[in-house]
Short mmCIF file of C-alpha atoms in Angstrom, two decimals:
data_model
loop_
_atom_site.label_atom_id
_atom_site.label_comp_id
_atom_site.label_asym_id
_atom_site.label_seq_id
_atom_site.Cartn_x
_atom_site.Cartn_y
_atom_site.Cartn_z
CA UNK S 45 118.05 124.07 110.74
CA UNK S 46 118.00 124.98 106.84
CA UNK S 47 118.00 122.39 104.57
CA UNK S 48 117.82 122.64 99.95
CA UNK S 49 116.19 119.02 98.92
CA UNK S 50 114.48 118.13 95.48
CA UNK S 51 110.80 117.64 95.67
CA UNK S 52 111.06 114.09 94.00
CA UNK S 53 113.05 113.24 96.35
CA UNK S 54 111.40 115.08 99.25
CA UNK S 55 108.18 113.89 97.99
CA UNK S 56 109.42 109.75 98.65
CA UNK S 57 110.44 110.40 101.70
CA UNK S 58 107.22 112.19 103.09
CA UNK S 59 105.31 109.05 101.12
CA UNK S 60 107.53 107.01 103.46
CA UNK S 61 106.69 108.04 106.92
CA UNK S 62 103.36 109.59 106.28
CA UNK S 63 100.83 106.20 106.65
CA UNK S 64 102.70 105.49 110.25
CA UNK S 65 101.56 109.12 111.23
CA UNK S 66 98.01 109.10 113.89
CA UNK S 67 95.60 111.14 112.96
CA UNK S 68 93.61 110.52 116.03
CA UNK S 69 95.85 110.88 118.29
CA UNK S 70 95.21 113.36 121.33
CA UNK S 71 98.66 114.47 121.57
CA UNK S 72 98.88 116.88 119.11
CA UNK S 73 102.78 116.22 118.52
CA UNK S 74 101.85 112.74 117.67
CA UNK S 75 100.63 114.31 114.35
CA UNK S 76 103.64 115.48 113.22
CA UNK S 77 106.24 114.20 111.66
CA UNK S 78 109.88 114.52 112.83
CA UNK S 79 112.43 116.64 110.31
CA UNK S 80 116.24 116.51 110.82
CA UNK S 81 119.71 116.50 109.71
CA UNK S 82 122.31 113.71 111.04
CA UNK S 83 125.39 113.95 109.23
CA UNK S 84 125.16 114.53 105.73
CA UNK S 85 121.80 113.20 105.39
CA UNK S 86 117.81 114.47 106.21
CA UNK S 87 115.95 111.93 108.07
CA UNK S 88 112.12 112.10 108.53
CA UNK S 89 111.08 110.12 111.50
CA UNK S 90 107.19 109.07 112.54
CA UNK S 91 105.42 107.48 114.87
CA UNK S 92 102.16 106.45 116.24
CA UNK S 93 103.68 105.08 119.23
CA UNK S 94 103.34 101.37 118.41
CA UNK S 95 105.21 101.63 114.85
CA UNK S 96 107.42 103.67 113.82
CA UNK S 97 109.78 104.33 110.79
CA UNK S 98 112.89 106.75 109.71
CA UNK S 99 114.22 107.25 106.41
CA UNK S 100 116.66 108.81 105.37
CA UNK S 101 117.29 111.47 102.48
CA UNK S 102 119.93 112.84 100.15
CA UNK S 103 119.91 116.45 100.58
CA UNK S 104 122.39 120.18 101.31
CA UNK S 105 122.89 120.83 104.39
CA UNK S 106 123.31 124.40 105.86
CA UNK S 107 122.22 124.73 109.23
CA UNK S 108 122.08 121.71 111.20
CA UNK S 109 119.04 121.31 113.56
CA UNK S 110 115.19 119.67 113.38
CA UNK S 111 111.54 120.44 113.28
CA UNK S 112 108.16 118.21 113.95
CA UNK S 113 106.40 119.48 110.80
CA UNK S 114 102.30 119.07 110.49
CA UNK S 115 102.26 116.12 108.10
CA UNK S 116 98.79 116.26 105.84
CA UNK S 117 99.83 119.72 105.94
CA UNK S 118 103.37 119.22 104.60
CA UNK S 119 102.59 116.62 102.19
CA UNK S 120 99.70 119.07 100.41
CA UNK S 121 102.04 121.68 99.87
CA UNK S 122 105.18 119.31 98.47
CA UNK S 123 102.78 117.57 96.18
CA UNK S 124 101.49 120.61 94.83
CA UNK S 125 105.00 122.34 94.17
CA UNK S 126 106.49 122.71 90.68
CA UNK S 127 109.36 119.91 90.56
CA UNK S 128 111.57 122.46 87.92
CA UNK S 129 112.79 124.16 91.67
CA UNK S 130 114.87 122.85 94.54
CA UNK S 131 112.71 123.53 97.78
CA UNK S 132 114.17 125.18 100.96
CA UNK S 133 113.02 124.19 104.60
CA UNK S 134 114.23 126.89 106.97
CA UNK S 135 113.06 126.00 110.79
CA UNK S 136 114.04 128.96 113.60
CA UNK S 137 113.71 129.05 117.18
CA UNK S 138 110.29 130.19 117.36
CA UNK S 139 109.12 126.38 115.30
CA UNK S 140 107.77 128.25 112.34
CA UNK S 141 108.64 126.98 109.11
CA UNK S 142 109.57 128.46 106.16
CA UNK S 143 109.22 126.85 102.91
CA UNK S 144 110.26 128.11 99.40
CA UNK S 145 110.66 127.02 96.51
CA UNK S 146 110.61 128.95 92.83
CA UNK S 147 108.47 131.67 93.59
CA UNK S 148 105.92 129.72 95.95
CA UNK S 149 106.15 130.63 100.02
CA UNK S 150 104.78 128.53 102.25
CA UNK S 151 104.88 129.44 106.79
CA UNK S 152 104.01 126.78 108.76
CA UNK S 153 104.36 125.93 112.53
CA UNK S 154 105.41 122.95 114.16
CA UNK S 155 106.76 121.53 117.51
CA UNK S 156 110.58 121.63 118.97
CA UNK S 157 111.53 118.49 118.58
CA UNK S 158 111.89 118.30 122.47
CA UNK S 159 108.76 117.13 122.18
CA UNK S 160 108.54 114.25 119.68
CA UNK S 161 109.10 110.61 121.71
CA UNK S 162 112.44 109.17 121.08
CA UNK S 163 112.21 106.10 118.67
CA UNK S 164 114.82 102.67 119.21
CA UNK S 165 117.50 102.21 117.54
CA UNK S 166 117.43 99.14 115.09
CA UNK S 167 118.90 96.29 117.67
CA UNK S 168 122.49 95.87 116.98
CA UNK S 169 122.76 92.64 117.93
CA UNK S 170 120.17 90.35 117.32
CA UNK S 171 119.21 90.39 113.73
CA UNK S 172 119.62 88.68 110.64
CA UNK S 173 119.91 89.12 106.92
CA UNK S 174 117.42 87.79 104.29
CA UNK S 175 116.65 87.78 101.18
CA UNK S 176 113.97 90.79 100.16
CA UNK S 177 111.74 88.93 97.90
CA UNK S 178 111.35 86.05 100.20
CA UNK S 179 110.53 88.18 103.52
CA UNK S 180 108.05 89.75 101.30
CA UNK S 181 107.13 86.19 100.17
CA UNK S 182 106.00 84.33 103.26
CA UNK S 183 104.84 87.45 104.60
CA UNK S 184 102.12 87.73 102.33
CA UNK S 185 101.45 84.01 102.19
CA UNK S 186 100.29 84.85 106.05
CA UNK S 187 98.84 87.83 106.94
CA UNK S 188 95.57 86.93 105.19
CA UNK S 189 95.11 84.49 107.28
CA UNK S 190 95.13 86.40 111.14
CA UNK S 191 92.33 87.46 113.15
CA UNK S 192 90.46 90.90 113.22
CA UNK S 193 88.54 89.55 116.78
CA UNK S 194 90.62 91.71 119.35
CA UNK S 195 89.44 90.12 121.70
CA UNK S 196 91.73 87.22 120.38
CA UNK S 197 94.71 89.64 120.87
CA UNK S 198 97.17 87.32 120.61
CA UNK S 199 95.56 85.97 117.05
CA UNK S 200 96.26 89.51 115.91
CA UNK S 201 99.48 89.35 114.14
CA UNK S 202 102.44 87.18 112.24
CA UNK S 203 104.06 84.33 114.44
CA UNK S 204 108.12 84.71 113.89
CA UNK S 205 110.30 82.00 115.01
CA UNK S 206 113.73 82.29 114.24
CA UNK S 207 115.59 78.88 115.03
CA UNK S 208 118.88 79.85 113.86
CA UNK S 209 119.23 79.39 110.08
CA UNK S 210 115.64 78.85 109.95
CA UNK S 211 112.30 81.66 109.65
CA UNK S 212 108.71 80.31 109.87
CA UNK S 213 105.74 82.49 109.52
CA UNK S 214 102.77 81.71 111.07
CA UNK S 215 98.89 83.43 111.24
CA UNK S 216 95.16 81.65 111.91
CA UNK S 217 92.04 82.84 113.33
CA UNK S 218 90.56 80.35 115.23
CA UNK S 219 89.51 78.52 111.41
CA UNK S 220 92.10 78.73 108.72
CA UNK S 221 95.45 78.05 109.55
CA UNK S 222 99.22 79.25 106.96
CA UNK S 223 102.17 78.74 107.90
CA UNK S 224 105.63 79.01 105.40
CA UNK S 225 108.97 78.67 106.59
CA UNK S 226 112.42 79.28 104.78
CA UNK S 227 116.11 77.60 105.58
CA UNK S 228 119.21 79.02 104.96
CA UNK S 229 119.63 82.27 106.12
CA UNK S 230 122.63 83.46 107.75
CA UNK S 231 122.05 83.73 111.20
CA UNK S 232 121.95 82.10 113.92
CA UNK S 233 119.91 83.79 117.03
CA UNK S 234 116.96 82.46 117.62
CA UNK S 235 113.88 84.09 119.11
CA UNK S 236 109.93 84.09 118.69
CA UNK S 237 107.80 87.28 118.28
CA UNK S 238 103.43 87.96 117.24
CA UNK S 239 104.38 91.13 114.81
CA UNK S 240 100.76 93.15 115.03
CA UNK S 241 98.96 92.70 111.55
CA UNK S 242 99.52 96.39 110.73
CA UNK S 243 102.91 96.02 111.43
CA UNK S 244 102.90 93.39 108.86
CA UNK S 245 101.20 95.62 105.79
CA UNK S 246 103.53 98.02 106.54
CA UNK S 247 106.43 96.22 106.52
CA UNK S 248 104.92 94.54 103.21
CA UNK S 249 104.60 98.91 102.09
CA UNK S 250 108.23 99.43 102.32
CA UNK S 251 109.52 96.58 100.60
CA UNK S 252 107.05 96.69 98.08
CA UNK S 253 108.12 100.32 97.61
CA UNK S 254 111.61 100.24 98.10
CA UNK S 255 114.81 100.20 95.84
CA UNK S 256 114.24 97.35 93.23
CA UNK S 257 118.44 97.28 93.95
CA UNK S 258 118.15 96.18 97.32
CA UNK S 259 118.49 92.67 97.87
CA UNK S 260 118.75 91.83 101.28
CA UNK S 261 117.23 93.17 104.20
CA UNK S 262 117.87 92.90 107.62
CA UNK S 263 115.65 91.72 110.90
CA UNK S 264 115.84 92.25 114.00
CA UNK S 265 114.25 90.75 116.98
CA UNK S 266 114.27 92.15 121.15
CA UNK S 267 112.03 91.22 123.52
CA UNK S 268 109.63 93.49 123.05
CA UNK S 269 110.54 95.14 119.38
CA UNK S 270 110.30 93.92 115.59
CA UNK S 271 112.76 96.10 113.38
CA UNK S 272 113.21 95.67 109.99
CA UNK S 273 115.63 98.02 107.75
CA UNK S 274 115.93 98.46 104.25
CA UNK S 275 118.34 100.37 103.16
CA UNK S 276 117.68 103.70 104.21
CA UNK S 277 114.83 102.94 105.43
CA UNK S 278 113.76 101.59 109.63
CA UNK S 279 110.69 100.31 110.46
CA UNK S 280 109.87 99.45 113.98
CA UNK S 281 107.26 98.22 115.80
CA UNK S 282 106.01 96.80 119.15
CA UNK S 283 104.75 93.11 119.72
CA UNK S 284 102.18 91.11 120.50
CA UNK S 285 102.89 90.01 124.26
CA UNK S 286 101.57 86.65 124.89
CA UNK S 287 101.62 83.01 123.96
CA UNK S 288 100.85 81.87 120.74
CA UNK S 289 98.97 78.50 120.63
CA UNK S 290 100.28 75.40 119.18
CA UNK S 291 99.70 75.60 115.77
CA UNK S 292 101.45 72.22 114.94
CA UNK S 293 99.23 69.73 116.59
CA UNK S 294 96.47 71.67 113.95
CA UNK S 295 97.76 70.57 111.46
CA UNK S 296 96.43 67.32 109.85
CA UNK S 297 99.67 64.60 109.99
CA UNK S 298 97.54 62.44 107.68
CA UNK S 299 94.98 62.48 105.34
CA UNK S 300 92.20 60.11 103.47
CA UNK S 301 92.29 61.33 100.06
CA UNK S 302 95.34 63.79 98.18
CA UNK S 303 93.79 65.27 94.89
CA UNK S 304 95.40 67.17 92.92
CA UNK S 305 93.58 71.16 91.72
CA UNK S 306 94.14 73.25 89.44
CA UNK S 307 94.79 76.35 90.88
CA UNK S 308 93.43 79.15 87.83
CA UNK S 309 90.47 76.95 87.30
CA UNK S 310 89.49 76.15 91.21
CA UNK S 311 90.07 79.48 91.60
CA UNK S 312 87.71 81.42 88.84
CA UNK S 313 84.89 78.58 90.12
CA UNK S 314 85.27 79.72 93.76
CA UNK S 315 84.91 82.91 92.16
CA UNK S 316 82.00 82.78 90.47
CA UNK S 317 80.34 80.54 93.79
CA UNK S 318 81.51 83.58 95.56
CA UNK S 319 78.83 85.66 94.01
CA UNK S 320 75.94 83.69 94.80
CA UNK S 321 76.86 83.79 98.84
CA UNK S 322 75.59 87.09 99.55
CA UNK S 323 78.48 90.03 102.06
CA UNK S 324 78.44 87.61 105.10
CA UNK S 325 81.64 85.99 105.52
CA UNK S 326 80.20 84.57 108.68
CA UNK S 327 79.67 80.44 108.97
CA UNK S 328 75.64 80.62 108.22
CA UNK S 329 73.88 78.58 105.49
CA UNK S 330 74.56 81.68 103.20
CA UNK S 331 78.08 81.67 102.79
CA UNK S 332 78.69 78.10 102.27
CA UNK S 333 80.19 76.88 99.20
CA UNK S 334 80.42 73.63 98.80
CA UNK S 335 82.85 70.97 97.34
CA UNK S 336 81.15 67.76 96.09
CA UNK S 337 84.17 65.45 95.68
CA UNK S 338 82.31 61.71 93.25
CA UNK S 339 84.81 59.41 91.25
CA UNK S 340 86.80 62.16 88.32
CA UNK S 341 84.66 64.73 89.67
CA UNK S 342 84.77 68.13 91.46
CA UNK S 343 81.71 69.82 91.57
CA UNK S 344 82.17 73.42 94.00
CA UNK S 345 78.98 74.81 93.75
CA UNK S 346 77.37 77.85 96.22
CA UNK S 347 72.85 78.28 96.39
CA UNK S 348 71.38 81.23 98.59
CA UNK S 349 67.78 81.71 99.28
CA UNK S 350 66.54 84.95 97.66
CA UNK S 351 69.72 85.08 95.58
CA UNK S 352 69.96 81.76 93.48
CA UNK S 353 72.34 79.47 93.07
CA UNK S 354 75.39 78.03 90.54
CA UNK S 355 77.94 75.05 90.04
CA UNK S 356 80.47 74.45 89.01
CA UNK S 357 81.89 71.15 87.48
CA UNK S 358 85.69 70.43 87.33
CA UNK S 359 87.19 66.85 85.89
CA UNK S 360 90.13 65.96 88.72
CA UNK S 361 92.13 62.26 89.41
CA UNK S 362 89.88 60.77 92.42
CA UNK S 363 88.35 57.38 93.55
CA UNK S 364 87.11 57.25 96.59
CA UNK S 365 83.43 57.91 98.51
CA UNK S 366 81.05 60.76 97.00
CA UNK S 367 81.68 63.11 99.87
CA UNK S 368 80.17 67.16 100.45
CA UNK S 369 82.10 69.93 102.55
CA UNK S 370 81.38 73.47 103.31
CA UNK S 371 83.78 76.07 102.74
CA UNK S 372 83.51 79.61 103.34
CA UNK S 373 84.90 80.83 100.16
CA UNK S 374 87.21 83.93 101.13
CA UNK S 375 88.87 81.09 102.70
CA UNK S 376 89.76 79.32 99.77
CA UNK S 377 90.57 82.50 97.38
CA UNK S 378 92.96 84.26 99.50
CA UNK S 379 94.57 80.70 100.22
CA UNK S 380 94.80 80.36 96.14
CA UNK S 381 95.80 83.45 95.45
CA UNK S 382 99.09 83.21 97.57
CA UNK S 383 99.99 79.58 95.84
CA UNK S 384 103.08 80.63 93.17
CA UNK S 385 102.30 77.83 90.97
CA UNK S 386 99.57 76.09 88.93
CA UNK S 387 98.60 73.41 90.68
CA UNK S 388 97.61 73.00 94.53
CA UNK S 389 97.18 69.46 96.98
CA UNK S 390 94.22 69.51 98.65
CA UNK S 391 94.45 66.95 101.11
CA UNK S 392 91.06 65.96 103.09
CA UNK S 393 89.73 63.04 105.68
CA UNK S 394 86.01 63.81 105.78
CA UNK S 395 83.63 67.19 105.64
CA UNK S 396 84.53 67.89 109.09
CA UNK S 397 88.46 67.52 109.75
CA UNK S 398 90.44 69.83 108.86
CA UNK S 399 91.38 69.57 105.21
CA UNK S 400 95.45 71.64 104.29
CA UNK S 401 95.72 73.52 100.67
CA UNK S 402 99.18 73.58 99.47
CA UNK S 403 100.83 74.10 96.35
CA UNK S 404 102.00 71.52 95.03
CA UNK S 405 106.00 72.20 94.01
CA UNK S 406 106.06 73.73 97.55
CA UNK S 407 106.67 71.77 100.55
CA UNK S 408 107.78 75.15 102.93
CA UNK S 409 104.02 76.57 102.76
CA UNK S 410 101.12 75.02 103.54
CA UNK S 411 97.42 76.05 105.09
CA UNK S 412 94.51 74.30 107.00
CA UNK S 413 91.06 75.62 106.54
CA UNK S 414 88.00 74.27 108.77
CA UNK S 415 85.19 73.14 106.86
CA UNK S 416 81.52 74.83 107.91
CA UNK S 417 79.10 72.40 109.88
CA UNK S 418 75.81 72.78 107.78
#
């Protein structure tokens, strides 16, 4: 194999696949990525056997072929080369890789491409098209709520539900839940999938780095895999096996109190009080922020023995009986940081039942939060 390409183009391709390269695998070849030619393009691929990414880049192909390349070492070398000269990469039958750019020359030892795992192709049939920005927004507004408890593995990902022209995403850790839906997609397929947290975050990374001119992306779902096609990039992930719990029964159907909260002011108050809750995220007294509702006033406060206390008062429209509800401040912060309008609807019935937070102007997004029992 022999190819010539520009540094910027090559570096962009390497940065796309590098985060997926396995650094702890017992298989040495997984510390490499696959560098090969395909028709008139150069293809870079990497996998850790659970997720995989492929990207295509432009270059001059002098001789077709392929080799697996030590990922980190190769990336470090390319990073230091000058952008003024093209980079020539030549791999021979002994798996020796010669890198030449200007007056710089390097030799690396690769591994035969035949030893690299086969990466599946993007599903040709069971796929649908969605706006890139809409898909990214849906992921961002749900992935923060996934469980980090490995014992509850079915909650360690974002639940996708495709119902003809509707896409739904749900995530929960048992103490909070994020739900979002989008209608009007160009699809007639149906399916369900639990996409692992790492895969969801990798999808967001790749979408964020994608060319701004790309408006639509393709999502493919099979029995055990989810795939995303973003221009010349294809990302694949195995799915979490198991049955996602009935999230609909967790969402309150009625509420005794409904209040509009300023997103900016409430987020600021919760951030201030979170400074007095210590570093613990568990459901104990030290990690709680108190929401005290009284006529036309909300007091957000926190108090931790040996640390201090504080409170912030906000004017609100509330006519009910005084009530105090305790929340994990991180839950409130992460929800409000994903509300894209000025006001959020806060609904609750009492200090023990789940409360909901939702954007005032978006009926398709809803978050449920369990109060902390003190």
